């Protein structure tokens, strides 16, 4: 309940406006897709622009940390930033922890639920390359969207898979250092922003800089 109230109190409309501007700017500077690290940076600057603080200072962001749990903190809210993939506009898939340190499934499930209690919300930037354009969609997902302990688990040829009646599928893949993959039905995720960019505009500002040099 406490996490839900934190999420509701936050001004997601203003945040979405800031993120939209920054996604457009970042895409103008490079044709490369926005990856997880760049997405963290965009979130940080959006929060900073909103005047958000962490213990009287700028939002807390440890660059390149890759630590489990939160990536960015402001007073009253902690965020796990994720790049994601949309499947047929119906499912959103994100990657998460590597779990090789644990010797069995029960330990892994306990760790997953413990880490989910250490932050409030996922912010996921999902990319979809369509004909002639690139689309980014930003989703807000409560950290407690699922409990690993409550899923129905089975052993597979690639590792383990858990699922529930909401359509959530969680996979632990052995060949990828027991990496956790989470697939969520889109209706469980709140879309707060969408950016559509013509492919021809991606990275255009880099060419513009060189053209300015030629004019000089």
mmCIF file of C-alpha atoms in Angstrom:
data_model
loop_
_atom_site.group_PDB
_atom_site.id
_atom_site.type_symbol
_atom_site.label_atom_id
_atom_site.label_comp_id
_atom_site.label_asym_id
_atom_site.label_seq_id
_atom_site.Cartn_x
_atom_site.Cartn_y
_atom_site.Cartn_z
ATOM 1 C CA UNK A 1 0.000 0.000 0.000
ATOM 2 C CA UNK A 2 2.843 2.417 0.859
ATOM 3 C CA UNK A 3 4.496 1.875 -2.528
ATOM 4 C CA UNK A 4 1.208 2.485 -4.335
ATOM 5 C CA UNK A 5 0.699 5.812 -2.571
ATOM 6 C CA UNK A 6 4.260 6.903 -3.408
ATOM 7 C CA UNK A 7 3.658 6.184 -7.082
ATOM 8 C CA UNK A 8 0.311 7.987 -7.122
ATOM 9 C CA UNK A 9 1.737 11.106 -5.469
ATOM 10 C CA UNK A 10 4.430 11.562 -8.094
ATOM 11 C CA UNK A 11 3.708 13.959 -10.990
ATOM 12 C CA UNK A 12 3.988 11.513 -13.874
ATOM 13 C CA UNK A 13 2.457 13.953 -16.380
ATOM 14 C CA UNK A 14 5.315 16.427 -15.999
ATOM 15 C CA UNK A 15 7.837 13.598 -15.944
ATOM 16 C CA UNK A 16 6.407 12.211 -19.205
ATOM 17 C CA UNK A 17 6.759 15.621 -20.866
ATOM 18 C CA UNK A 18 10.411 15.870 -19.813
ATOM 19 C CA UNK A 19 11.213 12.323 -20.918
ATOM 20 C CA UNK A 20 9.554 12.877 -24.294
ATOM 21 C CA UNK A 21 11.726 15.951 -24.936
ATOM 22 C CA UNK A 22 14.891 14.110 -23.909
ATOM 23 C CA UNK A 23 14.129 11.018 -26.002
ATOM 24 C CA UNK A 24 13.671 13.241 -29.058
ATOM 25 C CA UNK A 25 16.907 15.097 -28.337
ATOM 26 C CA UNK A 26 18.915 11.928 -27.683
ATOM 27 C CA UNK A 27 17.615 10.331 -30.881
ATOM 28 C CA UNK A 28 18.636 13.386 -32.872
ATOM 29 C CA UNK A 29 22.196 13.020 -31.594
ATOM 30 C CA UNK A 30 22.570 9.328 -32.498
ATOM 31 C CA UNK A 31 20.916 6.726 -34.701
ATOM 32 C CA UNK A 32 21.821 4.043 -32.154
ATOM 33 C CA UNK A 33 18.850 2.835 -30.088
ATOM 34 C CA UNK A 34 18.460 4.130 -26.534
ATOM 35 C CA UNK A 35 20.035 1.451 -24.338
ATOM 36 C CA UNK A 36 19.615 0.838 -20.611
ATOM 37 C CA UNK A 37 22.464 3.150 -19.564
ATOM 38 C CA UNK A 38 21.244 6.020 -21.745
ATOM 39 C CA UNK A 39 17.726 5.500 -20.423
ATOM 40 C CA UNK A 40 18.996 5.858 -16.851
ATOM 41 C CA UNK A 41 20.647 9.131 -17.857
ATOM 42 C CA UNK A 42 17.427 10.414 -19.419
ATOM 43 C CA UNK A 43 15.455 9.579 -16.266
ATOM 44 C CA UNK A 44 18.071 11.321 -14.109
ATOM 45 C CA UNK A 45 17.962 14.551 -16.119
ATOM 46 C CA UNK A 46 14.158 14.526 -16.297
ATOM 47 C CA UNK A 47 13.974 14.254 -12.495
ATOM 48 C CA UNK A 48 16.663 16.902 -12.026
ATOM 49 C CA UNK A 49 14.807 19.278 -14.351
ATOM 50 C CA UNK A 50 11.693 18.786 -12.216
ATOM 51 C CA UNK A 51 13.625 19.964 -9.170
ATOM 52 C CA UNK A 52 13.554 16.537 -7.535
ATOM 53 C CA UNK A 53 16.109 15.974 -4.765
ATOM 54 C CA UNK A 54 17.650 13.125 -2.819
ATOM 55 C CA UNK A 55 18.671 14.116 0.712
ATOM 56 C CA UNK A 56 19.021 17.743 -0.354
ATOM 57 C CA UNK A 57 21.161 16.980 -3.406
ATOM 58 C CA UNK A 58 20.498 16.071 -7.038
ATOM 59 C CA UNK A 59 18.739 12.757 -7.711
ATOM 60 C CA UNK A 60 21.031 9.864 -6.822
ATOM 61 C CA UNK A 61 22.311 7.948 -9.833
ATOM 62 C CA UNK A 62 25.363 5.690 -9.779
ATOM 63 C CA UNK A 63 26.529 5.570 -13.399
ATOM 64 C CA UNK A 64 27.102 2.056 -14.732
ATOM 65 C CA UNK A 65 26.440 0.444 -11.373
ATOM 66 C CA UNK A 66 24.387 -2.546 -12.639
ATOM 67 C CA UNK A 67 23.603 -3.299 -9.000
ATOM 68 C CA UNK A 68 20.347 -5.164 -8.290
ATOM 69 C CA UNK A 69 17.392 -3.088 -7.177
ATOM 70 C CA UNK A 70 17.055 0.648 -7.706
ATOM 71 C CA UNK A 71 19.147 2.608 -10.223
ATOM 72 C CA UNK A 72 17.912 6.116 -9.378
ATOM 73 C CA UNK A 73 16.625 7.645 -6.152
ATOM 74 C CA UNK A 74 14.741 10.816 -5.256
ATOM 75 C CA UNK A 75 13.142 11.597 -1.929
ATOM 76 C CA UNK A 76 10.091 9.374 -1.620
ATOM 77 C CA UNK A 77 10.674 7.279 -4.751
ATOM 78 C CA UNK A 78 13.232 4.723 -5.965
ATOM 79 C CA UNK A 79 13.345 3.598 -9.602
ATOM 80 C CA UNK A 80 14.640 0.565 -11.480
ATOM 81 C CA UNK A 81 15.316 1.659 -15.074
ATOM 82 C CA UNK A 82 14.839 -0.937 -17.811
ATOM 83 C CA UNK A 83 15.084 -1.059 -21.573
ATOM 84 C CA UNK A 84 12.431 -3.429 -22.884
ATOM 85 C CA UNK A 85 10.998 -5.102 -25.939
ATOM 86 C CA UNK A 86 7.379 -5.053 -27.072
ATOM 87 C CA UNK A 87 5.970 -8.238 -28.596
ATOM 88 C CA UNK A 88 3.022 -7.592 -30.942
ATOM 89 C CA UNK A 89 1.987 -4.659 -28.721
ATOM 90 C CA UNK A 90 0.601 -7.229 -26.276
ATOM 91 C CA UNK A 91 3.566 -8.200 -24.109
ATOM 92 C CA UNK A 92 6.527 -6.332 -22.653
ATOM 93 C CA UNK A 93 9.758 -8.224 -21.923
ATOM 94 C CA UNK A 94 12.538 -6.954 -19.673
ATOM 95 C CA UNK A 95 15.761 -8.559 -18.476
ATOM 96 C CA UNK A 96 16.847 -8.419 -14.877
ATOM 97 C CA UNK A 97 19.207 -10.055 -12.374
ATOM 98 C CA UNK A 98 21.821 -12.725 -13.009
ATOM 99 C CA UNK A 99 21.314 -15.389 -10.373
ATOM 100 C CA UNK A 100 24.332 -17.717 -10.639
ATOM 101 C CA UNK A 101 25.327 -17.019 -7.025
ATOM 102 C CA UNK A 102 22.368 -19.115 -5.812
ATOM 103 C CA UNK A 103 22.389 -22.902 -5.702
ATOM 104 C CA UNK A 104 18.667 -23.625 -6.082
ATOM 105 C CA UNK A 105 15.363 -22.199 -7.268
ATOM 106 C CA UNK A 106 14.059 -21.446 -3.773
ATOM 107 C CA UNK A 107 17.030 -19.178 -3.068
ATOM 108 C CA UNK A 108 16.552 -17.429 -6.401
ATOM 109 C CA UNK A 109 12.851 -16.813 -5.742
ATOM 110 C CA UNK A 110 13.605 -15.388 -2.298
ATOM 111 C CA UNK A 111 16.225 -13.047 -3.765
ATOM 112 C CA UNK A 112 13.914 -11.823 -6.544
ATOM 113 C CA UNK A 113 11.197 -10.884 -4.060
ATOM 114 C CA UNK A 114 13.685 -9.299 -1.643
ATOM 115 C CA UNK A 115 15.166 -7.062 -4.357
ATOM 116 C CA UNK A 116 11.697 -6.038 -5.555
ATOM 117 C CA UNK A 117 11.064 -4.698 -2.059
ATOM 118 C CA UNK A 118 14.094 -2.392 -2.369
ATOM 119 C CA UNK A 119 12.577 -0.098 -5.012
ATOM 120 C CA UNK A 120 9.152 1.278 -5.823
ATOM 121 C CA UNK A 121 8.712 1.185 -9.567
ATOM 122 C CA UNK A 122 10.125 -0.001 -12.881
ATOM 123 C CA UNK A 123 10.424 2.621 -15.609
ATOM 124 C CA UNK A 124 10.755 0.799 -18.900
ATOM 125 C CA UNK A 125 11.632 2.323 -22.273
ATOM 126 C CA UNK A 126 10.528 -0.122 -24.970
ATOM 127 C CA UNK A 127 11.605 0.325 -28.588
ATOM 128 C CA UNK A 128 9.760 -0.797 -31.696
ATOM 129 C CA UNK A 129 11.267 -0.191 -35.141
ATOM 130 C CA UNK A 130 8.423 0.147 -37.619
ATOM 131 C CA UNK A 131 8.440 0.918 -41.326
ATOM 132 C CA UNK A 132 10.047 4.327 -41.721
ATOM 133 C CA UNK A 133 9.996 5.221 -38.027
ATOM 134 C CA UNK A 134 11.263 4.370 -34.581
ATOM 135 C CA UNK A 135 8.823 4.292 -31.689
ATOM 136 C CA UNK A 136 9.680 4.499 -28.002
ATOM 137 C CA UNK A 137 7.038 3.757 -25.391
ATOM 138 C CA UNK A 138 7.614 4.454 -21.704
ATOM 139 C CA UNK A 139 5.875 2.189 -19.203
ATOM 140 C CA UNK A 140 5.366 2.570 -15.479
ATOM 141 C CA UNK A 141 5.263 -0.771 -13.632
ATOM 142 C CA UNK A 142 4.938 -1.266 -9.857
ATOM 143 C CA UNK A 143 7.868 -3.209 -8.396
ATOM 144 C CA UNK A 144 5.433 -5.658 -6.814
ATOM 145 C CA UNK A 145 3.694 -6.488 -10.108
ATOM 146 C CA UNK A 146 4.490 -10.123 -9.321
ATOM 147 C CA UNK A 147 5.838 -12.242 -6.481
ATOM 148 C CA UNK A 148 8.266 -14.987 -7.474
ATOM 149 C CA UNK A 149 7.152 -17.047 -4.494
ATOM 150 C CA UNK A 150 3.535 -16.954 -5.712
ATOM 151 C CA UNK A 151 4.204 -18.093 -9.286
ATOM 152 C CA UNK A 152 3.725 -21.651 -10.508
ATOM 153 C CA UNK A 153 7.211 -22.908 -11.436
ATOM 154 C CA UNK A 154 8.446 -25.722 -13.634
ATOM 155 C CA UNK A 155 11.879 -26.861 -14.776
ATOM 156 C CA UNK A 156 12.594 -26.457 -18.500
ATOM 157 C CA UNK A 157 15.422 -27.442 -20.846
ATOM 158 C CA UNK A 158 16.797 -23.889 -20.591
ATOM 159 C CA UNK A 159 16.294 -23.376 -16.855
ATOM 160 C CA UNK A 160 13.091 -22.557 -14.974
ATOM 161 C CA UNK A 161 9.818 -20.855 -15.827
ATOM 162 C CA UNK A 162 7.211 -19.340 -13.532
ATOM 163 C CA UNK A 163 3.761 -18.061 -14.475
ATOM 164 C CA UNK A 164 0.423 -16.997 -13.042
ATOM 165 C CA UNK A 165 -3.178 -16.453 -14.104
ATOM 166 C CA UNK A 166 -2.499 -12.786 -14.959
ATOM 167 C CA UNK A 167 -0.404 -13.889 -17.931
ATOM 168 C CA UNK A 168 2.955 -13.030 -16.361
ATOM 169 C CA UNK A 169 5.816 -15.310 -17.442
ATOM 170 C CA UNK A 170 9.178 -15.292 -15.666
ATOM 171 C CA UNK A 171 12.156 -17.249 -17.018
ATOM 172 C CA UNK A 172 15.550 -18.011 -15.505
ATOM 173 C CA UNK A 173 17.917 -18.929 -18.358
ATOM 174 C CA UNK A 174 20.923 -21.103 -17.463
ATOM 175 C CA UNK A 175 22.971 -20.329 -20.582
ATOM 176 C CA UNK A 176 22.804 -16.620 -19.726
ATOM 177 C CA UNK A 177 24.233 -16.943 -16.192
ATOM 178 C CA UNK A 178 20.773 -17.712 -14.812
ATOM 179 C CA UNK A 179 19.507 -14.362 -16.049
ATOM 180 C CA UNK A 180 15.964 -13.426 -15.122
ATOM 181 C CA UNK A 181 13.591 -12.462 -17.936
ATOM 182 C CA UNK A 182 10.144 -11.071 -17.184
ATOM 183 C CA UNK A 183 7.295 -10.920 -19.712
ATOM 184 C CA UNK A 184 4.251 -8.873 -18.724
ATOM 185 C CA UNK A 185 0.927 -8.363 -20.501
ATOM 186 C CA UNK A 186 0.818 -4.712 -21.546
ATOM 187 C CA UNK A 187 -2.478 -4.179 -19.725
ATOM 188 C CA UNK A 188 -0.579 -4.596 -16.433
ATOM 189 C CA UNK A 189 1.776 -1.747 -17.406
ATOM 190 C CA UNK A 190 0.820 1.923 -17.539
ATOM 191 C CA UNK A 191 2.029 3.700 -20.676
ATOM 192 C CA UNK A 192 2.974 7.264 -19.732
ATOM 193 C CA UNK A 193 4.740 8.451 -22.908
ATOM 194 C CA UNK A 194 5.201 7.595 -26.572
ATOM 195 C CA UNK A 195 7.652 9.090 -29.053
ATOM 196 C CA UNK A 196 7.516 8.455 -32.808
ATOM 197 C CA UNK A 197 10.590 9.454 -34.813
ATOM 198 C CA UNK A 198 11.128 9.339 -38.595
ATOM 199 C CA UNK A 199 14.112 7.085 -39.309
ATOM 200 C CA UNK A 200 15.642 9.825 -41.443
ATOM 201 C CA UNK A 201 15.837 12.136 -38.419
ATOM 202 C CA UNK A 202 17.805 9.702 -36.252
ATOM 203 C CA UNK A 203 21.316 11.021 -35.655
ATOM 204 C CA UNK A 204 20.678 13.960 -37.965
ATOM 205 C CA UNK A 205 22.223 16.474 -35.571
ATOM 206 C CA UNK A 206 25.638 14.803 -35.928
ATOM 207 C CA UNK A 207 25.588 15.462 -39.664
ATOM 208 C CA UNK A 208 24.383 19.003 -39.035
ATOM 209 C CA UNK A 209 27.393 19.681 -36.796
ATOM 210 C CA UNK A 210 29.783 18.574 -39.544
ATOM 211 C CA UNK A 211 27.942 20.650 -42.126
ATOM 212 C CA UNK A 212 28.292 23.719 -39.896
ATOM 213 C CA UNK A 213 32.052 23.120 -39.725
ATOM 214 C CA UNK A 214 32.206 23.082 -43.529
ATOM 215 C CA UNK A 215 30.378 26.408 -43.724
ATOM 216 C CA UNK A 216 32.905 27.999 -41.357
#
